[in-house]
PDB file of C-alpha atoms and ligand atoms in Angstrom:
ATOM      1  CA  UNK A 794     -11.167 -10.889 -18.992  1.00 98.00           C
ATOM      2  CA  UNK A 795      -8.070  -8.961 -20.116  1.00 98.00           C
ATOM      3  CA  UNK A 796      -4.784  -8.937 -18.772  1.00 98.00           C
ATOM      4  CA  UNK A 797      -2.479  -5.797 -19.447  1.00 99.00           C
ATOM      5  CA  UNK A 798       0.935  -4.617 -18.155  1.00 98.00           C
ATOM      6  CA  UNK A 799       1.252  -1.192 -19.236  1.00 99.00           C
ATOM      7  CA  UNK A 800      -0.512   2.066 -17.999  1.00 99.00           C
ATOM      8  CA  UNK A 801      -1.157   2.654 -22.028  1.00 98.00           C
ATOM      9  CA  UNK A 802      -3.163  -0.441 -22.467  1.00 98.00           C
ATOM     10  CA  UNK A 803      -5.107  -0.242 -19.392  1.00 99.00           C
ATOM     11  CA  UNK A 804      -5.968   3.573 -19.910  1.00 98.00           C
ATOM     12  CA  UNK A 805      -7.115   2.607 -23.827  1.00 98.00           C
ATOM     13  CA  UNK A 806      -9.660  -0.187 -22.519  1.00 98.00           C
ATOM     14  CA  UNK A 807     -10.644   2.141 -19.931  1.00 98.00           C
ATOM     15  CA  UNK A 808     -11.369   5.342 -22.267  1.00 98.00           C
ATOM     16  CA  UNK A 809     -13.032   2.722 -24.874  1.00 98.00           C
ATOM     17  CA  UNK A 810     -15.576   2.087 -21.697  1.00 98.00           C
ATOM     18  CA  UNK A 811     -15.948   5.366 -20.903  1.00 98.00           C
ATOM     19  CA  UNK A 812     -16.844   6.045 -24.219  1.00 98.00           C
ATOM     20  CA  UNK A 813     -20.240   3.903 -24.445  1.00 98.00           C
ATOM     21  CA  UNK A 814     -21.033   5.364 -20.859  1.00 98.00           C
ATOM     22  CA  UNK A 815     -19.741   2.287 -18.219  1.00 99.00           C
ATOM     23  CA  UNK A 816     -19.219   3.249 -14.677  1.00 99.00           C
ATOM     24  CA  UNK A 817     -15.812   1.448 -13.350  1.00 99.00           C
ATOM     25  CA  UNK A 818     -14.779   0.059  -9.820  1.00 99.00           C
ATOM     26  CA  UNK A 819     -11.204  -0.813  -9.290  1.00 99.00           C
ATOM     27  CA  UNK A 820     -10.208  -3.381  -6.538  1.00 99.00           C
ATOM     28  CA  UNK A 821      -6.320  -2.283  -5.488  1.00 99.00           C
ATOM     29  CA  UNK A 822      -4.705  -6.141  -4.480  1.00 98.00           C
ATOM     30  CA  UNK A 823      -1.140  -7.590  -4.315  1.00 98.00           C
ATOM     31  CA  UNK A 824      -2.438 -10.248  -6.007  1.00 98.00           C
ATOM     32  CA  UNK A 825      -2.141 -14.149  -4.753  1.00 98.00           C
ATOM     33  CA  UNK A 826      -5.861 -13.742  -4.202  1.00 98.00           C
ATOM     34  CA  UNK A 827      -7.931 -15.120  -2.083  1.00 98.00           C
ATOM     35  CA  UNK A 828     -11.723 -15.074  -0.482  1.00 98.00           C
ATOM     36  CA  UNK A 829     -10.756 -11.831   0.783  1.00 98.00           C
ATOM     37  CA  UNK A 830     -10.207 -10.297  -2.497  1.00 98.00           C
ATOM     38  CA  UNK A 831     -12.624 -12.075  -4.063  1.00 98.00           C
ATOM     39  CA  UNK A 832     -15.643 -10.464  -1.804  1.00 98.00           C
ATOM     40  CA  UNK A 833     -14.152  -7.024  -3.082  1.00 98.00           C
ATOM     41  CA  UNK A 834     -14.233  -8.224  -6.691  1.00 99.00           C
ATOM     42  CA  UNK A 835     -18.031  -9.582  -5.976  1.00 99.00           C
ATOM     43  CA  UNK A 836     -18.642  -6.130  -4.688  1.00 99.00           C
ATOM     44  CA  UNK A 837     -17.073  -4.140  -7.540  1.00 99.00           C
ATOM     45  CA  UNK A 838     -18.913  -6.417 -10.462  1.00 99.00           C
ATOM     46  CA  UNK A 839     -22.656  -6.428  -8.144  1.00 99.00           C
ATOM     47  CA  UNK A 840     -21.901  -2.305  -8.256  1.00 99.00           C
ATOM     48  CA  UNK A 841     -20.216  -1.202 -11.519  1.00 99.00           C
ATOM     49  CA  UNK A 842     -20.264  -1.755 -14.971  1.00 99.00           C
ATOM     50  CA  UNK A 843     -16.649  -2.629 -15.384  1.00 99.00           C
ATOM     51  CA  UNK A 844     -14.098  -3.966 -12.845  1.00 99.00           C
ATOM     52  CA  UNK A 845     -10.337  -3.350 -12.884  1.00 99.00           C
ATOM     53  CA  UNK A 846      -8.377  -5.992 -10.445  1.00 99.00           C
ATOM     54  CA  UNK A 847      -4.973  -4.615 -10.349  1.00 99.00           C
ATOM     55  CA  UNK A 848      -2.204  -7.167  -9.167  1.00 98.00           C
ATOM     56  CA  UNK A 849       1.040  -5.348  -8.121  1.00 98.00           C
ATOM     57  CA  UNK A 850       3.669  -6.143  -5.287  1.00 98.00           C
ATOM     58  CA  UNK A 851       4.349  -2.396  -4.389  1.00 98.00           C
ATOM     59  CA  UNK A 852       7.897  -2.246  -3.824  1.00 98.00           C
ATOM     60  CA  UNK A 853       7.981   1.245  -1.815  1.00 98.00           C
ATOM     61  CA  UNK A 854       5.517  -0.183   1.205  1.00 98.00           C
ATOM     62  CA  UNK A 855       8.032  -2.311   2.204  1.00 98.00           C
ATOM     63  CA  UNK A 856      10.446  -1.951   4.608  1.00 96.00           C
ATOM     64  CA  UNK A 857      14.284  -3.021   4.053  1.00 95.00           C
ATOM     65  CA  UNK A 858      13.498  -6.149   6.144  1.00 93.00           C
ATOM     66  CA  UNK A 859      10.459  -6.766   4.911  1.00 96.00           C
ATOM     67  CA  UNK A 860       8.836  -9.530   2.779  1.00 96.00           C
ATOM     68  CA  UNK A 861       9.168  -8.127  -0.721  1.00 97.00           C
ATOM     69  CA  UNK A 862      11.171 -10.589  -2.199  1.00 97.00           C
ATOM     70  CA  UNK A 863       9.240 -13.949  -0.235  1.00 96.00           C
ATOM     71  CA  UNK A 864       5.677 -11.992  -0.939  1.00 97.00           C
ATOM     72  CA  UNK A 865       3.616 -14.845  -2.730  1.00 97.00           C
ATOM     73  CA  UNK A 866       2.858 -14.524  -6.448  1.00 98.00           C
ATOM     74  CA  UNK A 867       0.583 -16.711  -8.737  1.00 98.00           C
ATOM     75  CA  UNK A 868      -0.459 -14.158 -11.897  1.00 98.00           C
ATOM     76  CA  UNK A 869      -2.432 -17.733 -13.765  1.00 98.00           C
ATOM     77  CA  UNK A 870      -4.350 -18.476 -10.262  1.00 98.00           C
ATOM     78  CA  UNK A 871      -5.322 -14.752 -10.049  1.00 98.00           C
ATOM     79  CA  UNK A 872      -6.260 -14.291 -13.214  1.00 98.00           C
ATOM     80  CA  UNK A 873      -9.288 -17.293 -12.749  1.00 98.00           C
ATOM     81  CA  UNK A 874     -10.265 -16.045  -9.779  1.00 98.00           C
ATOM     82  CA  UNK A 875     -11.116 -12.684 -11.241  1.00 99.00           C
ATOM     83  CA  UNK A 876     -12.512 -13.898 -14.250  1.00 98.00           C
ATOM     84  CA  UNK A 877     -14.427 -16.565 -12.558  1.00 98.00           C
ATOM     85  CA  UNK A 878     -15.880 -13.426 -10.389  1.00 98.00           C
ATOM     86  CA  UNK A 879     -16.508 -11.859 -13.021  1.00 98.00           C
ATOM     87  CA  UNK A 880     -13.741  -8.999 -13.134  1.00 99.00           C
ATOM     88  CA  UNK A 881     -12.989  -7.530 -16.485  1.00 99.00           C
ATOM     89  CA  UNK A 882      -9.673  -6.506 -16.515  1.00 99.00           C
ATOM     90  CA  UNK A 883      -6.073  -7.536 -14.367  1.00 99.00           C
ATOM     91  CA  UNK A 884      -4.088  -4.171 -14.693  1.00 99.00           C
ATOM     92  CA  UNK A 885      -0.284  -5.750 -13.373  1.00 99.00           C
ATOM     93  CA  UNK A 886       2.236  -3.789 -14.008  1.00 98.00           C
ATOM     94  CA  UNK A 887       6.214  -4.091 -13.659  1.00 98.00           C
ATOM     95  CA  UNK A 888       7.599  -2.132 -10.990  1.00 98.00           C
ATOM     96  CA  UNK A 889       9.958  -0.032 -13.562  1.00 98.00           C
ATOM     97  CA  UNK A 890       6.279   0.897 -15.795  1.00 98.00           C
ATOM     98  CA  UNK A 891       4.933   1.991 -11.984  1.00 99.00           C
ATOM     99  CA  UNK A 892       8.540   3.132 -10.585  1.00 98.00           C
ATOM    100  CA  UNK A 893      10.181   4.911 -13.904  1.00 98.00           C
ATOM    101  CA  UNK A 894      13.969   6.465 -13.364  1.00 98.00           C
ATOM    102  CA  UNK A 895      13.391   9.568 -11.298  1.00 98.00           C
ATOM    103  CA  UNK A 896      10.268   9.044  -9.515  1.00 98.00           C
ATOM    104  CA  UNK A 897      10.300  11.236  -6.758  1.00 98.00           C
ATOM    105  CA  UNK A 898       6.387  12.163  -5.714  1.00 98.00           C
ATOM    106  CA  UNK A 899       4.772  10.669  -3.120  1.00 98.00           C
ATOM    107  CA  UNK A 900       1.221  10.910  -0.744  1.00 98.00           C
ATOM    108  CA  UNK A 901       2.767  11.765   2.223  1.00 96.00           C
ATOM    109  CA  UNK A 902      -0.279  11.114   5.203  1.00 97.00           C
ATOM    110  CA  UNK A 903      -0.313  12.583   8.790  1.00 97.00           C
ATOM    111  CA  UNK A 904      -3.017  11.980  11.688  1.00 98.00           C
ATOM    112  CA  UNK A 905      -4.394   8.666  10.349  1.00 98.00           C
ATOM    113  CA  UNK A 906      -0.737   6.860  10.080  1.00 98.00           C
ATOM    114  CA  UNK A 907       0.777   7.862  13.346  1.00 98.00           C
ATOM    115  CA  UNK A 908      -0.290   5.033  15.310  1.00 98.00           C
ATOM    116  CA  UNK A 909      -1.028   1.001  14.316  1.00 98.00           C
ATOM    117  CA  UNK A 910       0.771  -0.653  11.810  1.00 98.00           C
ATOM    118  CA  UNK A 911       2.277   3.535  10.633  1.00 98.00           C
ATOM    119  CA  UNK A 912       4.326   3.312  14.047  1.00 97.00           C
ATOM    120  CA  UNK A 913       6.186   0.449  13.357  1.00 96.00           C
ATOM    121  CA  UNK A 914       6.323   0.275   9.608  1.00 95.00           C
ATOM    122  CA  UNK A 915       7.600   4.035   9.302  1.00 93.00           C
ATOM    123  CA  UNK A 916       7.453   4.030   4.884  1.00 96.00           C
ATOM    124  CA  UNK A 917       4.452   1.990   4.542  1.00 98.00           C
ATOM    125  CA  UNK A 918       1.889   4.108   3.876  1.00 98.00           C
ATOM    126  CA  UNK A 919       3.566   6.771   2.119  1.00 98.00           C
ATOM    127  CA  UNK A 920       4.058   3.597  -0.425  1.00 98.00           C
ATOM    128  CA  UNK A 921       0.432   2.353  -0.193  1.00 98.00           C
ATOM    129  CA  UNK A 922      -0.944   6.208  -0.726  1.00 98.00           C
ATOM    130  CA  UNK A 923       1.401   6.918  -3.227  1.00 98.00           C
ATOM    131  CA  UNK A 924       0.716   3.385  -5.341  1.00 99.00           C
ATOM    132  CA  UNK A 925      -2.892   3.755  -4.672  1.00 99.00           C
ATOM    133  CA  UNK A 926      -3.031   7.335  -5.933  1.00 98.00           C
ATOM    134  CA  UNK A 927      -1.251   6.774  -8.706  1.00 98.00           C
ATOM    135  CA  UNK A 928      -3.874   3.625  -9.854  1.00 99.00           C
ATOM    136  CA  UNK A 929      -6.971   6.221  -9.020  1.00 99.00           C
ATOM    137  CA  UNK A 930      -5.538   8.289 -11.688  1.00 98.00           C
ATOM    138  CA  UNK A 931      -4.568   5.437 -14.238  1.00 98.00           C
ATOM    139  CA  UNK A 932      -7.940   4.399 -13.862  1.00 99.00           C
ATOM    140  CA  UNK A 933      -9.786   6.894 -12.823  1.00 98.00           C
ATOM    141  CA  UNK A 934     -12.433   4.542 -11.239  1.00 99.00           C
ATOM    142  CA  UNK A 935     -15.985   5.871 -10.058  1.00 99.00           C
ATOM    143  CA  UNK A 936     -15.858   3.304  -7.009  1.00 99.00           C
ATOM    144  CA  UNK A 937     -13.028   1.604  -5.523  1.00 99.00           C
ATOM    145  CA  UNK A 938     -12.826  -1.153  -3.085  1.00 99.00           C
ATOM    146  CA  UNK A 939     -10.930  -1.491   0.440  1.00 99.00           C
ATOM    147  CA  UNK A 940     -11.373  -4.341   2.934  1.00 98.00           C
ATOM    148  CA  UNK A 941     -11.736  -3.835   6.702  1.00 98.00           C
ATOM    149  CA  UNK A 942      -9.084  -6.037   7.469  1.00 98.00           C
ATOM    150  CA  UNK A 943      -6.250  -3.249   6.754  1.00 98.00           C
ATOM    151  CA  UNK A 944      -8.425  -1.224   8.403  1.00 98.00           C
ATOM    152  CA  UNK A 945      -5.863   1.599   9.145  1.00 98.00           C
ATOM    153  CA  UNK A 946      -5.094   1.838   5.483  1.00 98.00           C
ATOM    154  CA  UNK A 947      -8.835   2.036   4.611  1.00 98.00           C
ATOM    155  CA  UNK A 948      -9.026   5.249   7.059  1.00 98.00           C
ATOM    156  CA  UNK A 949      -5.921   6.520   5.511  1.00 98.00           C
ATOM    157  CA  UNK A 950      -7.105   5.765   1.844  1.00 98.00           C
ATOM    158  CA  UNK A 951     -10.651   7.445   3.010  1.00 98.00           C
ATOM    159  CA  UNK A 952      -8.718  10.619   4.235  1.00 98.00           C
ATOM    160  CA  UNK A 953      -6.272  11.215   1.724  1.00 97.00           C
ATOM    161  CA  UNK A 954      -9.517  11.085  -1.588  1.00 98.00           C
ATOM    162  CA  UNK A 955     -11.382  13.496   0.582  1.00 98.00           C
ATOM    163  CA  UNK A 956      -8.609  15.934   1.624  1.00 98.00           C
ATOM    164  CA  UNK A 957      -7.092  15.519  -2.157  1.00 98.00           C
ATOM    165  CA  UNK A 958     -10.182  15.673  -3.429  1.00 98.00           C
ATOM    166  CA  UNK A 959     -10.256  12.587  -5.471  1.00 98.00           C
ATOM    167  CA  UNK A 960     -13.912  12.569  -5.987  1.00 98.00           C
ATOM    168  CA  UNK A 961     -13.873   8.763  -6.015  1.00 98.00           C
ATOM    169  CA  UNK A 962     -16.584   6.693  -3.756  1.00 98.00           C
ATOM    170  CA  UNK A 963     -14.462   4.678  -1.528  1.00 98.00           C
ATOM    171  CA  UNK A 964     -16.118   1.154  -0.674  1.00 99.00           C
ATOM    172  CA  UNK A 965     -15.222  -0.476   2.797  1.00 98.00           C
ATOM    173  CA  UNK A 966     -16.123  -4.462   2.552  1.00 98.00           C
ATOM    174  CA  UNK A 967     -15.785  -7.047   5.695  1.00 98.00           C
ATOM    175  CA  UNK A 968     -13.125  -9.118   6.828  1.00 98.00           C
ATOM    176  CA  UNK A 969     -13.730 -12.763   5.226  1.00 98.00           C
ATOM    177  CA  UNK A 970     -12.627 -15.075   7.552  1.00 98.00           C
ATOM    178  CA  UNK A 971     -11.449 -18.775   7.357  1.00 98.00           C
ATOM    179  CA  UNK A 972     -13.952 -21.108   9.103  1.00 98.00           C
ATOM    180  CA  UNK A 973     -12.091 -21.557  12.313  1.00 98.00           C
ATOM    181  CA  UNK A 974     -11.791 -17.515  12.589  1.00 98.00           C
ATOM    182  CA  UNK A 975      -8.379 -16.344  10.924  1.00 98.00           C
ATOM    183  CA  UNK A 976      -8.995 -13.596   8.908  1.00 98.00           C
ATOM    184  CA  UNK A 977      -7.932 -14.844   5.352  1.00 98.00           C
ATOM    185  CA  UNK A 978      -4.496 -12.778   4.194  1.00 98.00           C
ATOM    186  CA  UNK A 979      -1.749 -13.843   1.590  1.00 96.00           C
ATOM    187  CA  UNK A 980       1.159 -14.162   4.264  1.00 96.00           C
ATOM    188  CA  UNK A 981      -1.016 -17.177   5.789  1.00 98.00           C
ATOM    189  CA  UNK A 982       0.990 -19.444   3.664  1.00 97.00           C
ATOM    190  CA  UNK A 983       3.923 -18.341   5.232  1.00 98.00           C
ATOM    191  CA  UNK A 984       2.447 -20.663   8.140  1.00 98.00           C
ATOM    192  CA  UNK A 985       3.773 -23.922   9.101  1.00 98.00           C
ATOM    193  CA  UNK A 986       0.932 -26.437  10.377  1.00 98.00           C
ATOM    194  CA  UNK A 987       2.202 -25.800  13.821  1.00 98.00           C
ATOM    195  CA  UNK A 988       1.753 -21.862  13.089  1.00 98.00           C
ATOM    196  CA  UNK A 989      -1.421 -22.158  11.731  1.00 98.00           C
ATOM    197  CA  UNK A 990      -2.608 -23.498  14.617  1.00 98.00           C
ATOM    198  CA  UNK A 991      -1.443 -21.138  17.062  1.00 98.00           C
ATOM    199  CA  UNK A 992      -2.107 -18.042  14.663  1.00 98.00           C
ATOM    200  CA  UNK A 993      -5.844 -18.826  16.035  1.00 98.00           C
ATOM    201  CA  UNK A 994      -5.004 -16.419  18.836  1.00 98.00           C
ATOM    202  CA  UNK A 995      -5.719 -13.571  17.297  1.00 98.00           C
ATOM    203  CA  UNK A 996      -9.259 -13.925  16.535  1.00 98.00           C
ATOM    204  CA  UNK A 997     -10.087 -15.674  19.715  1.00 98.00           C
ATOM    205  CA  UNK A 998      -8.473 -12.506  21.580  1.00 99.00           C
ATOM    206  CA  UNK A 999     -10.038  -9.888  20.079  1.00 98.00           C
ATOM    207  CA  UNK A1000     -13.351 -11.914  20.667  1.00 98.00           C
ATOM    208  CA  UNK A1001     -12.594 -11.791  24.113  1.00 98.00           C
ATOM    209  CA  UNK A1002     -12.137  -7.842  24.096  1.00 98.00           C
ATOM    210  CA  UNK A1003     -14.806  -7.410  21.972  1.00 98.00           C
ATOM    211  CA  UNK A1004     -17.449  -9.591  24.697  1.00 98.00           C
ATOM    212  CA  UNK A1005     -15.803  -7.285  27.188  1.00 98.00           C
ATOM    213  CA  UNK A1006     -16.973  -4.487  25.375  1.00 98.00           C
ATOM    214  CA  UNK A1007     -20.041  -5.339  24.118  1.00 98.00           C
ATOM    215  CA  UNK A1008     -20.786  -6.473  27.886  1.00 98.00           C
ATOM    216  CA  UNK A1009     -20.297  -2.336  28.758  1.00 98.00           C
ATOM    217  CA  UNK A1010     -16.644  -2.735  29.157  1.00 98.00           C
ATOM    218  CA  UNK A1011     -15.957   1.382  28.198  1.00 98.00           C
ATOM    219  CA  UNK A1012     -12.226   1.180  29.486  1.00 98.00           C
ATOM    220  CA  UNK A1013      -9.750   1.039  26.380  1.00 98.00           C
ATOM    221  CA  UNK A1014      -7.140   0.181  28.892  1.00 98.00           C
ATOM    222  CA  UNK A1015      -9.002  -3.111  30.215  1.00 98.00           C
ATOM    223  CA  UNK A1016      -9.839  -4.007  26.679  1.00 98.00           C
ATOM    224  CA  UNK A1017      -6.332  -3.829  25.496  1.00 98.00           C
ATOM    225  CA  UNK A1018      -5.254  -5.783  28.891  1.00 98.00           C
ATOM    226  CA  UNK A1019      -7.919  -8.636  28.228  1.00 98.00           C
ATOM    227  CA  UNK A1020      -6.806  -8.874  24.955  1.00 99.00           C
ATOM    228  CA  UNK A1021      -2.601  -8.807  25.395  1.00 98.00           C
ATOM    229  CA  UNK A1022      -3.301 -11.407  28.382  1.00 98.00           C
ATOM    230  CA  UNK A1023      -4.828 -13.835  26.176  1.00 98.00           C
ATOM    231  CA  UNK A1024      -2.013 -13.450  23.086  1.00 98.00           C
ATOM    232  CA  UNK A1025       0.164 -14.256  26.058  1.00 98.00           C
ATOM    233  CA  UNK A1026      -1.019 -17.422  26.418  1.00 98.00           C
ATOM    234  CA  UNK A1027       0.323 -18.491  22.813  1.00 98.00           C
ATOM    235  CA  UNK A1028       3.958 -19.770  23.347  1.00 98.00           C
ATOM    236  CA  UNK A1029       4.360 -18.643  19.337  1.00 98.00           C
ATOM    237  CA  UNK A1030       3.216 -15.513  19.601  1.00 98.00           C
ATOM    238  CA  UNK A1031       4.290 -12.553  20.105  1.00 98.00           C
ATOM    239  CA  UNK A1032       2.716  -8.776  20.253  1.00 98.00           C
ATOM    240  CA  UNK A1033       3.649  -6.293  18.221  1.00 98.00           C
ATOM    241  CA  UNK A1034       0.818  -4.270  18.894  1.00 98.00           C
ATOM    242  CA  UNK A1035      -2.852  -3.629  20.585  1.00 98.00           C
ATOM    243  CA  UNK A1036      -4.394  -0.476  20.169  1.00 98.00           C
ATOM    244  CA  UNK A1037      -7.766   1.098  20.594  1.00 98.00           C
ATOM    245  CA  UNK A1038      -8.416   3.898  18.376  1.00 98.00           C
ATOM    246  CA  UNK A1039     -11.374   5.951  17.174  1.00 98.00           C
ATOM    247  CA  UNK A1040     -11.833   4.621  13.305  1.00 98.00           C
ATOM    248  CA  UNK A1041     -11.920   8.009  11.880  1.00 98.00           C
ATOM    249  CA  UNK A1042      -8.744   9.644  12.796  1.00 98.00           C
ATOM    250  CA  UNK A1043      -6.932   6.605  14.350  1.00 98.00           C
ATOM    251  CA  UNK A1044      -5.776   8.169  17.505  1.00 98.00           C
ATOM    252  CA  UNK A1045      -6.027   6.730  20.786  1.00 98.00           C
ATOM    253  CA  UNK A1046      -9.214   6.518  23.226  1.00 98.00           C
ATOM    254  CA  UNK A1047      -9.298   5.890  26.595  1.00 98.00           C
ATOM    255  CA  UNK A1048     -13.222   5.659  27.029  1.00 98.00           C
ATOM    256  CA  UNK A1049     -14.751   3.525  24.550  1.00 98.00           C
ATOM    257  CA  UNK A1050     -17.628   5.113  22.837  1.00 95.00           C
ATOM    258  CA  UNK A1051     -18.378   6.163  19.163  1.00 94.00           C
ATOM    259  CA  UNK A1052     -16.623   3.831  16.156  1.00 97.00           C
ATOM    260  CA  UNK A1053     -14.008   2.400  17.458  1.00 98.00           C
ATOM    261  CA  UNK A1054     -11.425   0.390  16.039  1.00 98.00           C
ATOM    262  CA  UNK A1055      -9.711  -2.365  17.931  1.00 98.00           C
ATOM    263  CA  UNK A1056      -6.175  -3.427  16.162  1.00 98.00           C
ATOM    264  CA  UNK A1057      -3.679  -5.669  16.879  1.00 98.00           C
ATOM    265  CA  UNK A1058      -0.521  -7.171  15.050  1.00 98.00           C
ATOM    266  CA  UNK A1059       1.463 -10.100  16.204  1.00 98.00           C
ATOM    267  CA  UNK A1060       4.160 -12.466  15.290  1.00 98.00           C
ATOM    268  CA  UNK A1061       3.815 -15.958  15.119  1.00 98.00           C
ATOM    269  CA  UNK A1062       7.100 -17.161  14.593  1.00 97.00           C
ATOM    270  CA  UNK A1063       8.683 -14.726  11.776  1.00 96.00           C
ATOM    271  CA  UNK A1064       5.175 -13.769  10.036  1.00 97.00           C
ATOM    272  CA  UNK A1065       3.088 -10.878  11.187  1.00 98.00           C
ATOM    273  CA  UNK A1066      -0.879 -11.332  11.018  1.00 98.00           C
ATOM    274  CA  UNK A1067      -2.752  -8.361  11.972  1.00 98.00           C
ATOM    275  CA  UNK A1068      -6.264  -8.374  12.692  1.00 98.00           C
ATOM    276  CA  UNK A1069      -9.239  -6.142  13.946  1.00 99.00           C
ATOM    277  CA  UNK A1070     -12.889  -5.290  14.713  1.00 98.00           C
ATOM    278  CA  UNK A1071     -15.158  -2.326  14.610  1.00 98.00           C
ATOM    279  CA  UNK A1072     -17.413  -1.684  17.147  1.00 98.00           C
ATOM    280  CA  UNK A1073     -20.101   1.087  17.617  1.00 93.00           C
TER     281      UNK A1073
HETATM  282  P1  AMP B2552      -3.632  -7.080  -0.288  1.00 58.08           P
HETATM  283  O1  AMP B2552      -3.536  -7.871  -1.557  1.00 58.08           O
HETATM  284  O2  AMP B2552      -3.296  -7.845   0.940  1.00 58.08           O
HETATM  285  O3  AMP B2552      -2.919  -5.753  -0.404  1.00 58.08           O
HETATM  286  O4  AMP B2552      -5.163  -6.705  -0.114  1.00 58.08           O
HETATM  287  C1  AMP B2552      -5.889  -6.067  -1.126  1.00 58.08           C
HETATM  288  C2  AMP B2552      -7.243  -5.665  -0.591  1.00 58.08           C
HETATM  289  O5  AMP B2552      -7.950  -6.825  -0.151  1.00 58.08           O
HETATM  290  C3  AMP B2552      -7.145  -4.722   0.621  1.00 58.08           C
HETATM  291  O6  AMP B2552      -8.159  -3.727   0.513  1.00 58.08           O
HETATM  292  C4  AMP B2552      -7.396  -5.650   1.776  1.00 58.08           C
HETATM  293  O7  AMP B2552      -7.935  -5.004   2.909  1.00 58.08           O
HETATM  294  C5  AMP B2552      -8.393  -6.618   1.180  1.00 58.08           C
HETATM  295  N1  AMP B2552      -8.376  -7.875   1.930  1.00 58.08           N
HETATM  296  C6  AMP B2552      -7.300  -8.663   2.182  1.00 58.08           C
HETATM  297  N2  AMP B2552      -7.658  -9.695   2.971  1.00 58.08           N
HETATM  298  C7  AMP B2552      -8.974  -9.545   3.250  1.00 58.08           C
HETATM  299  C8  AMP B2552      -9.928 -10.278   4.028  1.00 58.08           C
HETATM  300  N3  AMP B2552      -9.596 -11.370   4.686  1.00 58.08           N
HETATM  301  N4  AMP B2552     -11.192  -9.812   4.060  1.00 58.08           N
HETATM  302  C9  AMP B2552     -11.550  -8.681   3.394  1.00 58.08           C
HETATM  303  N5  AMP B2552     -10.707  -7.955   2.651  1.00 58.08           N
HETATM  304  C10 AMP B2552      -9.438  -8.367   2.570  1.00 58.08           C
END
């Protein structure tokens, strides 16, 4: 397992695979990895012939008051997770080898981004798209790997390689879960004990909406009202959003039927968890 910081180096190992005929997956992660990441790596290696993990805090998906600076980093704990998973190469850059003088192109996404986490984080996926695009082509993977969990991203991500033609197989993978139901995300540690706790509310609402549903609740409004109810029961939490979208386009549904994605985001105390399921 290599580690490399420069688009040069990574493209060289790359070629050099390409060369004796290896496919390549590429796992796209801000790094302080976790179980989450790991099942993507698992994926990647059980699929391809070569993995690339790249590790990079993308500077332009975050907001002004966003997390950038407080984001968690751990580059030595990272690197033995993906080597003991069996990845073959950490691509992290600096954000000036990404971000040179000057840069001034971006993936700019419509439909998919409107709603969910695009609403209320207005530059965040033009960052994600953008960084994402530009590791497709620094790679130039055959597979690459997306987890359910940011599951508007993965619908955006899934757009933008077919309308841009990308010809790259995009590979959705589950949400991995802690044992007691939070979906496992780097902010977690953000969480005191007290926080942890409480953050519990967000998988044991959407399990509520999703027994509605699955008991041949259609309404999206009831849904949305049996889940927001619940969150309201927290005394540390506090909504930021529920939605229930179709998974393809991400725009709103009032009957449920079809894939549909149910979303939410909320607060508990100053950290926002967001959280889903598919269903149908
Ligand atoms: P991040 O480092 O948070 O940007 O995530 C990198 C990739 O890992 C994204 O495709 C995420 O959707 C995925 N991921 C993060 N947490 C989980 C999780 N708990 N289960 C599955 N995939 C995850």
């Amino acid at each position: 397992m290599k580690v490399v910081k420069t688009i040069q180096e990574a493209r060289e190992i790359i070629a050099a695979w390409r060369k004796e005929g290896l496919s390549v997956g590429l796992v796209p992660t801000m790094g302080y990895l976790h179980e989450g990441h790991q099942s993507l790596i698992a994926k990647s290696v059980s699929q391809n012939d070569r993995t690339v993990v790249s590790v990079f805090v993308n500077p332009i998906q975050f907001g002004p008051n966003e997390d950038l600076e407080a984001y968690p980093r751990d580059l030595n704990r990272d690197m033995q997770l993906v080597e003991a998973t069996g990845g073959d190469l950490i691509f992290n850059p600096e954000p000036s080898e990404m971000y040179p003088p000057h840069f001034t192109s971006f993936i700019d996404t419509t439909e998919t981004t409107e709603l969910l986490c695009g609403a209320v984080r207005p530059i965040h996926f033009r960052g994600v798209c953008t960084v994402v695009g530009k590791l497709f082509n620094i790679v130039r993977p055959d597979r690459a790997y997306f987890g359910q969990k940011d599951a508007q991203q993965l619908a955006t991500i899934r757009r933008f390689v077919r309308d841009l033609n990308f010809g790259i197989e995009i590979v959705p993978c589950p949400i991995v879960r802690e044992a007691d139901g939070l979906a496992k995300s780097s902010r977690n540690t953000y969480l005191s004990p007290a926080e942890r706790q409480a953050a519990l509310i967000l998988s044991k609402s959407l399990k509520l909406g999703k027994e509605a549903i699955e008991n041949g609740e259609k309404d999206a409004k009831k849904v949305i009202e049996i889940i927001k109810a619940n969150l309201a029961t927290e005394p540390l939490a506090r909504i930021d959003y529920v939605e229930v979208v179709d998974f393809e386009n991400i725009q709103r549904v009032d009957t449920i039927s079809g894939e549909t994605l149910v979303a939410i985001a909320v607060y508990i105390g100053k950290t926002r968890l967001i959280d889903n399921f598919i269903i149908g």
